[in-house]
């Protein structure tokens, strides 16, 4: 099987030239793949029938991932097992009206909706909750304009700045009563980084995903009733894997999502555990998502214990590299901080975080640790979470508590593994209840 999905216009032009076709055919295939998001070559009705037949005969397929399983959480979060062409699987999470990154990740939505306040108690208990911060603003009635001023109204993502006018949401989300959704996508099968608190780490690294397989997770969802062009969607590269250890394919997927599928990069956030060469390359990109760095500790000693990768690139080196990223208007860097009870959640740690981030255009997303089988950490107490958040806010840093989504189906941060493990025959994760 040769996958068309994932090829850029240049590659498609070469392919068409090789078949003796005119260059405009490449554009038609490009539009069919990324705008119409067809599921098969047969559906590319703008192409001559003879060309479609020839493509199929030569082994070309659209090659999108297949949604092999779905789990639905009580909070509306859905987790999908996405099967790739070679049978490898990853997980993709869909969070309607969710925050999985867009609230508290530096995007406008985080600020705009912070009027819906949550408490530290709720974060630990795993109930519905919303971030709070020191830059809280009232929700706007018309929330069609994002931070960068891009219009994402009825013209959807196809109408960029200046074209089309903002109106209320029209997509299926609005019909269901949601204002937006976040899609959390995976960049690798498993992960090599070995953070001690993360379930994905237990898989080890199986392979990188291609740009088409990364962007394909979004395209497939779109084929299942989500209207990318109409609904207000945020993308977070926070699923399985370390995007900056698969840098070229990750950035390739960003280009497909932006240029092909019309999703503004201002609606995307990539999270890295701190891969220094990746951050340095990222700083030079002209089209790029926002950055979130998984800080997770306030000094190198603690960070080395929970994230052994710190031995290679320490906190000071990471912060120096982050500060070299030319930030866009109203862009902030998000620092994620997984609170592990008794490990990194005490006032002394909050003070150190304040020192580290002093003077930076930074926000902090506190994530209450989500438990996983075989991982020996504890959740922080609600009181410690509240004190930690309070100290950062007091110190002048916008600080949010990320609302845990889909814990009941193991879809929350750091919990992506279970169905993948089952598919690939990894044992020992049978006690988790799941609604299928
Ligand atoms: N590999 C990237 C992106 C995926 S992980 C990274 O590490 O940044 C996304 C976020 O989930 C990271 O901030 C990570 O620290 C956090 N995370 C991992 N395991 C977690 C767990 N069990 N509970 C809460 N957050 C977790
Ligand atoms: Fe990999 Fe991120 Fe999990 Fe660390 S937290 S093991 S980098 S997925």
Coordinates of N, CA and C and ligand atoms in Angstrom, one line a residue, residues 190-201 239-242 272-273 294 296 307 414, ligand 2:
X190 N 4.4 4.8 21.1 CA 5.1 4.7 22.3 C 6.0 5.9 22.5
X191 N 7.0 5.8 23.4 CA 7.9 7.0 23.6 C 9.2 6.5 24.2
X192 N 10.2 7.1 23.8 CA 11.6 6.7 24.3 C 12.1 7.5 25.5
X193 N 11.3 8.5 26.0 CA 11.8 9.4 26.9 C 11.9 8.9 28.4
X194 N 11.0 8.0 28.7 CA 11.0 7.3 30.0 C 10.8 8.2 31.2
X195 N 9.8 9.1 31.1 CA 9.4 9.8 32.3 C 8.8 8.8 33.3
X196 N 9.2 8.9 34.5 CA 8.8 7.9 35.5 C 7.4 7.9 35.9
X197 N 6.7 9.0 35.6 CA 5.3 9.1 36.0 C 4.3 8.8 34.9
X198 N 4.8 8.5 33.7 CA 3.9 8.4 32.5 C 3.7 7.0 32.0
X199 N 2.5 6.7 31.7 CA 2.2 5.3 31.3 C 2.7 5.0 29.9
X200 N 2.7 6.0 29.1 CA 3.1 5.8 27.7 C 4.6 5.3 27.7
X201 N 5.4 5.8 28.6 CA 6.8 5.5 28.7 C 7.0 4.0 28.8
X239 N -0.3 13.7 22.8 CA -0.7 12.4 22.9 C 0.5 11.5 23.2
X240 N 0.5 10.3 22.6 CA 1.7 9.4 22.8 C 2.9 10.0 22.0
X241 N 4.0 9.9 22.7 CA 5.3 10.2 22.0 C 5.8 11.6 22.3
X242 N 7.1 11.8 21.9 CA 7.8 13.0 22.0 C 7.9 13.7 20.6
X272 N 6.7 19.5 24.6 CA 7.9 18.7 24.6 C 8.4 18.5 26.0
X273 N 9.0 17.3 26.2 CA 9.6 17.0 27.5 C 11.0 17.8 27.6
X294 N 7.3 20.7 29.2 CA 7.0 19.9 30.4 C 8.1 20.1 31.4
X296 N 7.8 20.3 35.0 CA 7.6 19.2 35.9 C 8.4 19.2 37.2
X307 N 12.4 12.7 35.4 CA 12.6 12.7 34.0 C 14.1 12.6 33.7
X414 N -0.9 11.4 30.1 CA 0.0 10.4 30.6 C -0.6 9.0 30.8
Ligands
LIG2 FE1 7.2 10.5 26.6 FE2 5.9 12.8 27.3 FE3 5.3 10.4 28.5 FE4 7.7 11.6 28.9 S1 5.6 12.4 29.5 S2 7.4 9.5 28.5 S3 8.1 12.5 26.9 S4 5.0 10.9 26.4

